[in-house]
Coordinates of C-alpha atoms in Angstrom, one line a residue:
M1 CA -7.8 -0.3 -25.1
S2 CA -8.5 3.4 -25.6
F3 CA -6.8 6.3 -23.8
K4 CA -7.1 10.0 -24.0
S5 CA -3.4 10.1 -24.9
N6 CA -1.4 7.1 -25.9
K7 CA 1.9 8.8 -25.0
Y8 CA 3.5 6.8 -22.1
S9 CA 0.6 4.3 -22.2
I10 CA 0.7 0.5 -22.6
E11 CA -0.1 1.2 -26.3
S12 CA 3.3 3.0 -26.8
T13 CA 5.3 -0.1 -25.7
D14 CA 5.7 -3.7 -26.8
Y15 CA 5.4 -4.8 -23.1
Q16 CA 2.5 -6.9 -22.1
I17 CA 1.3 -7.1 -18.5
G18 CA 2.4 -10.5 -17.1
Q19 CA 4.8 -11.4 -19.9
D20 CA 7.6 -12.2 -17.5
N21 CA 5.3 -14.2 -15.2
T22 CA 5.6 -17.9 -14.5
N23 CA 3.2 -20.4 -13.0
K24 CA 4.6 -22.0 -9.8
L25 CA 2.5 -24.2 -7.6
G26 CA -0.7 -22.7 -8.9
M27 CA 0.5 -19.2 -8.5
D28 CA 1.0 -16.5 -11.2
V29 CA 4.1 -14.6 -10.3
H30 CA 6.8 -12.4 -11.8
N31 CA 9.7 -14.8 -11.9
T32 CA 12.6 -12.3 -11.0
V33 CA 10.7 -10.1 -8.5
F34 CA 9.0 -12.9 -6.7
T35 CA 12.1 -15.1 -6.4
A36 CA 14.4 -12.2 -5.4
S37 CA 11.9 -10.9 -2.8
V38 CA 11.4 -14.3 -1.2
G39 CA 15.1 -15.1 -1.3
L40 CA 16.2 -11.8 0.2
S41 CA 13.5 -12.1 2.9
L42 CA 14.7 -15.6 3.9
L43 CA 18.4 -14.4 3.8
F44 CA 17.5 -11.6 6.2
I45 CA 15.9 -14.1 8.6
V46 CA 18.8 -16.5 8.4
T47 CA 21.4 -13.8 8.9
L48 CA 19.7 -12.6 12.1
L49 CA 19.4 -16.1 13.4
V50 CA 23.2 -16.4 13.0
L51 CA 24.3 -13.0 14.2
S52 CA 23.8 -11.7 17.7
P53 CA 20.6 -9.5 17.7
A54 CA 22.3 -6.9 20.0
D55 CA 25.3 -6.6 17.6
A56 CA 23.1 -6.4 14.5
K57 CA 20.9 -3.8 16.2
A58 CA 24.0 -1.7 17.1
A59 CA 25.3 -1.7 13.6
I60 CA 22.0 -0.9 12.0
D61 CA 21.3 1.9 14.5
S62 CA 24.7 3.4 13.7
V63 CA 23.8 3.6 10.0
K64 CA 20.3 4.9 10.9
G65 CA 21.9 7.6 13.0
A66 CA 24.2 8.7 10.1
V67 CA 21.2 8.8 7.8
L68 CA 19.1 10.9 10.1
S69 CA 21.9 13.3 10.9
N70 CA 23.3 13.8 7.4
F71 CA 20.2 13.6 5.3
D72 CA 17.6 15.3 7.5
F73 CA 17.3 18.1 4.9
L74 CA 16.3 15.5 2.2
F75 CA 13.5 14.1 4.3
M76 CA 12.3 17.5 5.4
W77 CA 12.3 19.2 2.0
G78 CA 11.1 16.0 0.3
A79 CA 7.9 16.2 2.4
N80 CA 7.6 19.9 1.9
L81 CA 7.9 19.6 -1.9
M82 CA 5.4 16.8 -2.1
L83 CA 2.8 18.8 -0.1
L84 CA 3.3 21.9 -2.2
L85 CA 3.1 19.8 -5.4
A86 CA -0.1 18.1 -4.2
I87 CA -1.8 21.4 -3.6
A88 CA -0.6 22.8 -6.9
I89 CA -1.9 19.9 -8.9
A90 CA -5.2 19.8 -7.1
F91 CA -6.0 23.4 -7.9
S92 CA -4.5 23.4 -11.4
P93 CA -6.3 22.3 -14.6
L94 CA -4.6 18.9 -14.1
G95 CA -7.0 18.4 -11.2
K96 CA -9.9 17.9 -13.6
I97 CA -8.4 14.7 -15.0
R98 CA -10.4 11.6 -13.9
L99 CA -8.6 8.4 -12.9
G100 CA -9.7 5.8 -15.4
G101 CA -10.8 8.3 -18.1
D102 CA -13.7 10.7 -18.5
G103 CA -16.4 8.0 -18.3
A104 CA -14.9 6.1 -15.3
T105 CA -17.1 5.6 -12.2
A106 CA -16.0 5.0 -8.6
D107 CA -16.0 1.3 -7.4
Y108 CA -16.7 2.3 -3.8
S109 CA -18.8 4.8 -2.0
M110 CA -17.0 7.9 -0.6
L111 CA -17.5 6.6 3.0
S112 CA -16.1 3.1 2.3
W113 CA -13.2 4.6 0.3
I114 CA -12.2 7.0 3.1
A115 CA -12.5 4.2 5.6
M116 CA -10.2 1.9 3.7
L117 CA -7.6 4.6 3.0
F118 CA -7.7 5.7 6.6
A119 CA -7.4 2.1 8.0
A120 CA -4.5 1.3 5.6
G121 CA -2.7 4.5 6.3
M122 CA -2.5 5.4 10.0
G123 CA -5.3 3.7 11.9
I124 CA -3.1 1.6 14.2
G125 CA -0.6 4.5 14.7
L126 CA -3.3 6.6 16.2
I127 CA -4.1 4.0 18.8
F128 CA -0.4 3.5 19.7
W129 CA 0.7 7.2 19.8
G130 CA -2.6 9.1 20.5
V131 CA -1.8 9.3 24.2
A132 CA 2.0 8.8 24.2
E133 CA 3.2 11.4 21.6
P134 CA 1.5 14.6 22.9
T135 CA 2.3 13.6 26.5
A136 CA 6.0 13.0 25.5
F137 CA 6.2 16.4 23.9
Y138 CA 4.6 18.1 26.9
T139 CA 6.8 16.4 29.5
N140 CA 10.1 16.6 27.6
W141 CA 10.3 12.8 27.3
F142 CA 12.7 13.1 24.4
G143 CA 13.0 16.8 23.7
T144 CA 10.2 19.3 23.0
P145 CA 9.1 20.9 19.7
L146 CA 10.9 24.1 18.9
S147 CA 12.4 23.9 22.4
A148 CA 9.1 24.9 24.1
E149 CA 9.2 24.9 27.9
P150 CA 7.7 21.6 29.2
F151 CA 4.8 21.6 31.7
T152 CA 3.6 25.1 30.6
P153 CA 0.6 26.3 28.6
E154 CA 3.0 27.2 25.7
G155 CA 4.5 23.8 25.9
R156 CA 1.0 22.3 25.7
E157 CA 0.1 24.2 22.6
A158 CA 3.4 23.2 21.0
A159 CA 2.9 19.6 21.9
L160 CA -0.6 19.3 20.5
G161 CA 0.3 21.4 17.4
A162 CA 3.5 19.3 16.7
T163 CA 1.5 16.1 17.0
A164 CA -1.0 17.4 14.5
F165 CA 1.9 18.4 12.3
H166 CA 3.3 14.9 12.3
W167 CA 0.0 13.2 11.4
G168 CA -1.4 15.9 9.2
L169 CA -0.9 17.4 5.7
H170 CA 2.8 16.5 5.1
A171 CA 2.2 12.8 6.0
W172 CA -0.9 12.5 3.8
A173 CA 0.9 14.4 0.9
I174 CA 3.6 11.7 0.9
Y175 CA 1.0 9.0 0.9
G176 CA -1.3 10.8 -1.6
M177 CA 1.3 11.7 -4.2
T178 CA 2.6 8.1 -4.2
A179 CA -0.9 6.7 -4.6
L180 CA -1.8 9.2 -7.3
C181 CA 1.4 8.3 -9.3
L182 CA 0.4 4.6 -9.3
A183 CA -3.3 5.1 -9.9
Y184 CA -2.8 7.5 -12.8
F185 CA -0.4 5.2 -14.7
V186 CA -2.5 2.1 -14.1
Y187 CA -6.0 3.6 -14.9
N188 CA -5.1 6.3 -17.5
K189 CA -2.2 4.6 -19.2
G190 CA -3.0 0.9 -18.7
L191 CA 0.4 0.1 -17.2
P192 CA 0.8 -2.7 -14.6
L193 CA 0.2 -1.8 -10.9
S194 CA 3.9 -1.7 -9.8
M195 CA 6.3 1.0 -8.8
R196 CA 8.3 0.5 -12.0
S197 CA 5.4 1.8 -14.1
V198 CA 5.6 5.2 -12.5
F199 CA 9.0 5.7 -14.1
Y200 CA 8.0 4.9 -17.7
P201 CA 8.1 8.5 -18.8
L202 CA 11.6 8.9 -17.4
L203 CA 13.2 5.5 -18.3
G204 CA 11.2 4.3 -21.2
D205 CA 11.3 0.5 -21.9
R206 CA 14.1 0.1 -19.4
V207 CA 11.5 -0.1 -16.7
W208 CA 10.5 -3.6 -18.0
G209 CA 14.1 -4.9 -17.5
K210 CA 16.5 -5.2 -14.7
T211 CA 16.2 -1.5 -13.7
G212 CA 12.5 -2.1 -13.1
D213 CA 13.1 -5.3 -11.3
V214 CA 15.4 -3.5 -8.8
I215 CA 12.7 -0.8 -8.2
D216 CA 10.0 -3.4 -7.5
V217 CA 12.2 -5.7 -5.3
L218 CA 13.2 -2.7 -3.2
T219 CA 9.5 -1.7 -2.9
V220 CA 8.5 -5.2 -1.9
L221 CA 11.3 -5.4 0.8
V222 CA 10.4 -2.0 2.3
T223 CA 6.8 -2.9 2.4
L224 CA 7.4 -6.4 3.8
F225 CA 9.7 -5.3 6.6
G226 CA 7.4 -2.4 7.4
L227 CA 4.5 -4.8 7.8
A228 CA 6.5 -7.2 9.8
T229 CA 7.6 -4.4 12.1
S230 CA 4.1 -3.2 12.6
L231 CA 2.9 -6.7 13.2
G232 CA 5.5 -7.3 15.9
L233 CA 4.9 -3.9 17.6
G234 CA 1.2 -4.5 17.4
G235 CA 1.5 -7.9 19.0
T236 CA 3.6 -6.5 21.9
Q237 CA 1.2 -3.6 22.4
A238 CA -1.9 -5.8 22.4
A239 CA -0.1 -8.2 24.7
S240 CA 0.6 -5.4 27.1
G241 CA -3.1 -4.4 27.1
I242 CA -4.3 -7.9 27.6
S243 CA -1.7 -8.4 30.4
H244 CA -2.8 -5.1 32.0
V245 CA -6.5 -5.9 31.9
F246 CA -6.6 -9.6 32.6
G247 CA -3.5 -10.0 34.7
L248 CA -1.9 -12.5 32.3
E249 CA 1.9 -12.7 32.1
N250 CA 3.2 -10.6 29.2
N251 CA 5.6 -13.1 27.7
I252 CA 6.7 -14.3 24.3
I253 CA 4.0 -17.0 24.2
L254 CA 1.2 -14.4 24.5
Q255 CA 2.9 -12.1 21.9
Q256 CA 3.3 -15.0 19.5
G257 CA -0.2 -16.1 20.1
I258 CA -1.6 -12.7 19.2
I259 CA 0.4 -12.6 16.0
V260 CA -0.9 -16.0 15.0
L261 CA -4.4 -14.8 15.7
I262 CA -3.9 -11.7 13.5
M263 CA -2.4 -13.8 10.8
G264 CA -5.4 -16.2 10.9
L265 CA -7.9 -13.3 10.7
A266 CA -5.9 -11.7 7.9
I267 CA -6.0 -14.9 5.9
F268 CA -9.7 -15.2 6.4
S269 CA -10.2 -11.6 5.3
V270 CA -7.9 -12.1 2.2
L271 CA -9.9 -15.1 1.1
R272 CA -13.1 -13.2 1.3
G273 CA -11.8 -10.7 -1.2
M274 CA -11.6 -6.9 -1.3
D275 CA -15.3 -6.2 -0.7
G276 CA -16.0 -9.0 1.8
G277 CA -12.7 -8.7 3.7
V278 CA -10.8 -5.4 3.6
K279 CA -13.8 -3.2 3.0
L280 CA -15.9 -4.8 5.7
L281 CA -13.2 -4.7 8.3
S282 CA -12.3 -1.1 7.4
N283 CA -15.9 0.0 7.9
L284 CA -16.0 -1.9 11.2
N285 CA -12.8 -0.2 12.2
M286 CA -14.2 3.2 11.6
I287 CA -17.4 2.5 13.5
I288 CA -15.5 1.2 16.6
A289 CA -12.9 3.9 16.4
F290 CA -15.5 6.8 16.3
V291 CA -17.6 5.2 19.0
F292 CA -14.4 5.0 21.1
L293 CA -13.4 8.5 20.3
G294 CA -16.9 9.9 20.9
F295 CA -17.1 8.2 24.3
I296 CA -13.8 9.8 25.5
A297 CA -14.9 13.2 24.0
V298 CA -18.3 13.1 25.9
L299 CA -16.6 12.3 29.2
N300 CA -14.2 15.2 28.8
F301 CA -16.2 17.6 26.7
T302 CA -14.7 20.9 28.0
T303 CA -11.1 19.6 27.9
V304 CA -11.7 18.2 24.4
L305 CA -13.0 21.4 23.0
D306 CA -10.1 23.4 24.4
S307 CA -7.5 20.7 23.3
M308 CA -8.9 20.7 19.7
A309 CA -8.7 24.5 19.5
T310 CA -5.2 24.5 21.0
A311 CA -4.0 21.7 18.6
V312 CA -5.3 23.6 15.5
S313 CA -3.8 26.9 16.8
G314 CA -0.5 25.2 17.5
Y315 CA -0.5 23.5 14.1
V316 CA -1.3 26.6 12.1
K317 CA 1.1 28.8 14.1
N318 CA 4.0 26.4 13.9
I319 CA 3.7 24.6 10.6
I320 CA 6.3 26.7 8.9
P321 CA 8.9 26.7 11.7
L322 CA 8.3 22.9 12.2
S323 CA 8.9 22.4 8.4
Q324 CA 12.4 24.0 8.5
A325 CA 15.4 21.7 8.3
S326 CA 18.1 24.2 9.5
G327 CA 18.6 27.0 11.9
R328 CA 16.9 25.2 14.8
D329 CA 18.0 24.6 18.3
D330 CA 15.8 21.5 18.9
T331 CA 17.9 19.1 16.7
T332 CA 17.5 16.2 19.1
W333 CA 13.7 16.5 19.0
L334 CA 13.8 17.1 15.2
H335 CA 15.8 13.9 14.5
G336 CA 14.1 11.8 17.1
W337 CA 10.6 12.7 15.9
T338 CA 10.0 14.7 12.7
V339 CA 12.7 13.3 10.6
F340 CA 11.9 9.8 11.9
Y341 CA 8.2 10.3 11.0
W342 CA 8.9 11.6 7.5
A343 CA 11.2 8.6 6.8
W344 CA 8.6 6.3 8.2
W345 CA 5.8 7.7 6.0
V346 CA 8.1 7.4 3.0
A347 CA 8.8 3.8 3.9
Y348 CA 5.1 3.1 4.1
A349 CA 4.2 5.1 1.0
P350 CA 4.6 2.2 -1.5
F351 CA 2.3 0.0 0.6
F352 CA -0.3 2.7 1.1
G353 CA 0.0 4.0 -2.5
M354 CA -0.4 0.6 -4.1
F355 CA -3.5 -0.2 -2.0
V356 CA -5.2 3.2 -2.4
A357 CA -4.5 3.1 -6.1
R358 CA -6.4 -0.1 -6.4
I359 CA -9.6 1.4 -4.8
S360 CA -9.5 4.9 -6.3
K361 CA -10.6 4.4 -9.9
G362 CA -13.3 7.0 -11.0
R363 CA -12.1 9.8 -8.7
T364 CA -10.8 13.1 -10.3
V365 CA -7.3 14.0 -9.4
R366 CA -8.6 17.1 -7.5
E367 CA -11.1 15.0 -5.5
F368 CA -8.5 12.4 -4.8
L369 CA -5.9 14.8 -3.5
L370 CA -8.2 17.0 -1.5
C371 CA -9.9 14.1 0.1
V372 CA -6.6 12.3 0.9
L373 CA -5.1 15.5 2.3
V374 CA -7.9 17.1 4.2
I375 CA -10.2 14.4 5.6
P376 CA -7.6 12.3 7.3
T377 CA -5.8 15.4 8.6
V378 CA -9.0 16.6 10.2
V379 CA -9.7 13.1 11.7
T380 CA -6.1 12.6 13.0
T381 CA -6.0 16.1 14.4
A382 CA -9.2 15.5 16.3
W383 CA -8.1 12.0 17.5
M384 CA -4.7 13.2 18.7
S385 CA -6.0 16.4 20.3
I386 CA -8.7 14.5 22.1
F387 CA -6.6 11.6 23.5
G388 CA -3.5 13.7 23.9
G389 CA -5.4 16.6 25.5
V390 CA -7.1 14.3 28.1
A391 CA -3.7 12.6 28.9
I392 CA -2.0 16.0 29.3
E393 CA -4.8 17.1 31.6
Q394 CA -4.3 14.0 33.7
V395 CA -0.6 14.9 34.0
I396 CA -1.4 18.5 35.0
D397 CA -4.1 17.4 37.6
K398 CA -2.0 14.4 38.8
V399 CA -4.7 12.0 37.9
G400 CA -4.1 8.2 37.5
Q401 CA -0.8 6.6 36.6
L402 CA 0.1 9.3 34.1
G403 CA -0.3 11.9 36.8
I404 CA 1.8 9.8 39.3
D405 CA 4.6 9.3 36.7
Q406 CA 4.2 12.9 35.4
G407 CA 4.5 11.5 31.9
I408 CA 5.4 8.3 30.1
A409 CA 6.7 5.3 32.0
D410 CA 5.8 2.6 29.4
V411 CA 4.9 3.7 25.9
S412 CA 2.8 0.6 25.1
L413 CA 0.7 1.1 28.2
S414 CA 0.2 4.8 28.0
L415 CA -3.3 4.5 26.5
F416 CA -4.3 1.9 29.1
Y417 CA -3.0 4.1 31.9
M418 CA -5.2 7.0 30.6
L419 CA -8.2 4.7 30.4
D420 CA -7.7 3.4 34.0
A421 CA -8.8 6.8 35.3
Y422 CA -12.4 6.1 34.3
P423 CA -14.9 3.9 36.1
L424 CA -15.3 1.8 32.9
G425 CA -11.5 1.7 32.3
N426 CA -11.3 -2.1 31.9
I427 CA -14.1 -2.2 29.3
L428 CA -12.5 0.6 27.4
S429 CA -9.2 -1.2 27.5
V430 CA -10.8 -4.3 26.0
I431 CA -12.3 -2.2 23.2
A432 CA -8.9 -0.6 22.6
V433 CA -7.2 -4.1 22.4
A434 CA -9.9 -5.2 19.9
L435 CA -9.4 -2.1 17.9
I436 CA -5.6 -2.6 17.8
I437 CA -6.1 -6.2 16.5
V438 CA -8.7 -5.3 13.9
F439 CA -6.6 -2.4 12.6
F440 CA -3.6 -4.8 12.2
V441 CA -5.7 -7.3 10.4
T442 CA -6.7 -4.7 7.8
T443 CA -3.1 -3.5 7.6
L444 CA -1.8 -7.1 7.1
D445 CA -4.3 -8.2 4.5
S446 CA -4.2 -5.0 2.5
G447 CA -0.4 -5.2 2.7
S448 CA -0.4 -8.8 1.4
I449 CA -2.6 -7.7 -1.5
V450 CA -0.1 -4.9 -2.4
I451 CA 3.0 -7.2 -2.2
D452 CA 1.2 -9.8 -4.2
G453 CA 0.4 -7.4 -6.9
M454 CA 4.1 -6.2 -7.1
T455 CA 5.4 -9.8 -7.3
A456 CA 2.8 -10.8 -9.9
G457 CA 4.0 -8.3 -12.5
G458 CA 1.4 -5.7 -11.6
K459 CA -1.6 -7.9 -12.3
L460 CA -4.8 -6.9 -10.5
E461 CA -6.4 -10.3 -10.4
V462 CA -4.2 -13.2 -9.2
P463 CA -4.8 -16.6 -7.4
E464 CA -5.9 -16.1 -3.7
R465 CA -3.1 -18.5 -2.4
Q466 CA -0.5 -15.9 -3.4
K467 CA -2.0 -13.4 -1.0
V468 CA -2.0 -16.0 1.7
V469 CA 1.7 -16.6 1.1
W470 CA 2.6 -13.0 1.8
V471 CA 0.4 -12.9 5.0
V472 CA 2.3 -15.9 6.3
I473 CA 5.8 -14.5 5.3
S474 CA 5.1 -11.2 7.0
G475 CA 3.8 -12.9 10.1
A476 CA 6.7 -15.3 10.2
I477 CA 9.3 -12.6 10.0
A478 CA 7.6 -10.8 12.9
M479 CA 7.5 -14.0 15.0
V480 CA 11.1 -14.8 14.3
M481 CA 12.1 -11.3 15.3
L482 CA 10.3 -11.5 18.6
W483 CA 11.6 -15.0 19.2
I484 CA 15.3 -14.4 18.7
G485 CA 15.6 -10.9 20.1
G486 CA 12.3 -9.4 21.4
T487 CA 11.8 -5.7 20.9
Q488 CA 15.5 -5.2 20.0
S489 CA 15.0 -7.1 16.7
I490 CA 11.7 -5.2 16.0
Q491 CA 13.5 -1.9 16.6
A492 CA 16.3 -3.1 14.3
L493 CA 13.6 -3.7 11.6
Q494 CA 12.3 -0.2 12.2
S495 CA 15.9 1.1 11.6
I496 CA 16.2 -0.8 8.4
T497 CA 12.9 0.7 7.2
I498 CA 14.3 4.2 7.9
I499 CA 17.5 3.4 6.1
A500 CA 15.6 2.1 3.1
A501 CA 13.5 5.3 3.1
L502 CA 16.6 7.4 2.2
P503 CA 16.8 6.2 -1.5
F504 CA 13.0 5.9 -1.6
T505 CA 12.6 9.6 -0.9
I506 CA 14.6 10.3 -4.1
I507 CA 12.6 7.7 -5.9
L508 CA 9.3 9.3 -4.9
L509 CA 10.4 12.8 -5.9
L510 CA 11.4 11.5 -9.3
G511 CA 8.1 9.7 -9.5
C512 CA 6.3 13.0 -9.0
V513 CA 8.3 14.5 -11.9
S514 CA 7.2 11.5 -14.0
L515 CA 3.6 12.0 -12.9
I516 CA 3.6 15.6 -14.1
R517 CA 5.0 14.5 -17.5
G518 CA 2.2 12.0 -17.7
L519 CA -0.6 14.4 -16.7
L520 CA 0.6 17.0 -19.2
T521 CA 0.1 14.6 -22.1
E522 CA -3.7 14.7 -21.5
V523 CA -3.7 18.5 -21.4
E524 CA -1.6 18.6 -24.6
Q525 CA -4.0 16.1 -26.2
T526 CA -7.0 18.4 -25.3
K527 CA -5.3 21.4 -26.9
V528 CA -4.6 19.5 -30.1
T529 CA -8.2 18.3 -30.2
N530 CA -9.6 21.8 -29.7
K531 CA -7.4 23.2 -32.6
V532 CA -8.6 20.5 -34.9
N533 CA -12.2 21.3 -34.1

């Protein structure tokens, strides 16, 4: 294998990808990481079955509260630093480096690549929060951004701008830098696709031992619990929509049935492979989502134009004040929303990073970072400003259920309440439910691919049954959580994800340092070559 620089590459170590793997039941897995990840997952389930869900949630929430209150500066400045670093790398000479080497070509078209990274990153979140979040900020549901006055034009600008802030550049910088770290060391240094590889420049051969095992197991657990939480919340939201449209009782049986359906579709997608499964569903997601978005935009053309302009204005005007961690009088809102979001993106970064790294070979570092930063930010800002702007307008004009409630009564039904105001509301609600389910299928199957790679010693090609195992485990955790404690257990899982994000923020920042050391080896190699010539 030939690299532009062998420093920090697979050639500079005696480690061989898959050397610690073992064959179990026709599966090719890393013995320690796979066993520990499965064992700890089962231990978590058994513990919650034994303990009272309410008591467990109270204890976990207490720890989460301490994390958010005492380490808010770490989350805030961690996100700020990753954004600044992403921009600096993209516009520096390092941006010319191509993932996979100078002759590497992209495996996927630009459109398919963007569709996959978008679906894996935030697709379902936009469906869930597109109406609820801007409306919450405007109506003071749980504080307002920068203490803006609710139910005022200024409050509307702050609400739409803050929503764009949460789903914009900072979020995608966290995702993008994680993905770039992984992609670079896999394609330009030949290291296994696992989080431990990122730290080879800092830890040397220790990453192949127990230290690396701990890093990978923590990554697996954060990813697994994040997936299970999303699956559980997705099941409850889809159940709420189905119950609202068809009049069915929203009970545990309906929620469990939806999760089983999502699991079945995800297994089918996984077995079809990356091209026939994830890529196909991601492209389908984008088509349905943009048709859905376009329909709402056409019905509310004037409102949409004004909302988009207001969102961009509020975002640009407030991005620096919203990025501050101290000297603010909106601490309740800051901890309840921004710090929570930054921790949530950090917790999801390994999942997103692993998946996007797999599909990004052939892109230059500059192309990769700018596309990951700019394109999703534009799309999410448009989505949130359109749905949020229409919802806020309904509150102002006292239209539909949102107008009657003057805000949010049930978060999971906010989107459906907004759609009820249209003559084709039921049809739009059915489309929304379908979109939620398909987004979760792509999230679950891409997540299973990621976890499988981490528990297979970083191998890119492994038996299909291993991916199915992680689809089933993720779904099983979500089903058990709903069965024993309903939404309380799912919220507890969210809290655990936030707690895990604290050390992971430090890990990601150290990973960025390691990435720079790796990228500089190629620049150094170029200088040496030029001197020789």
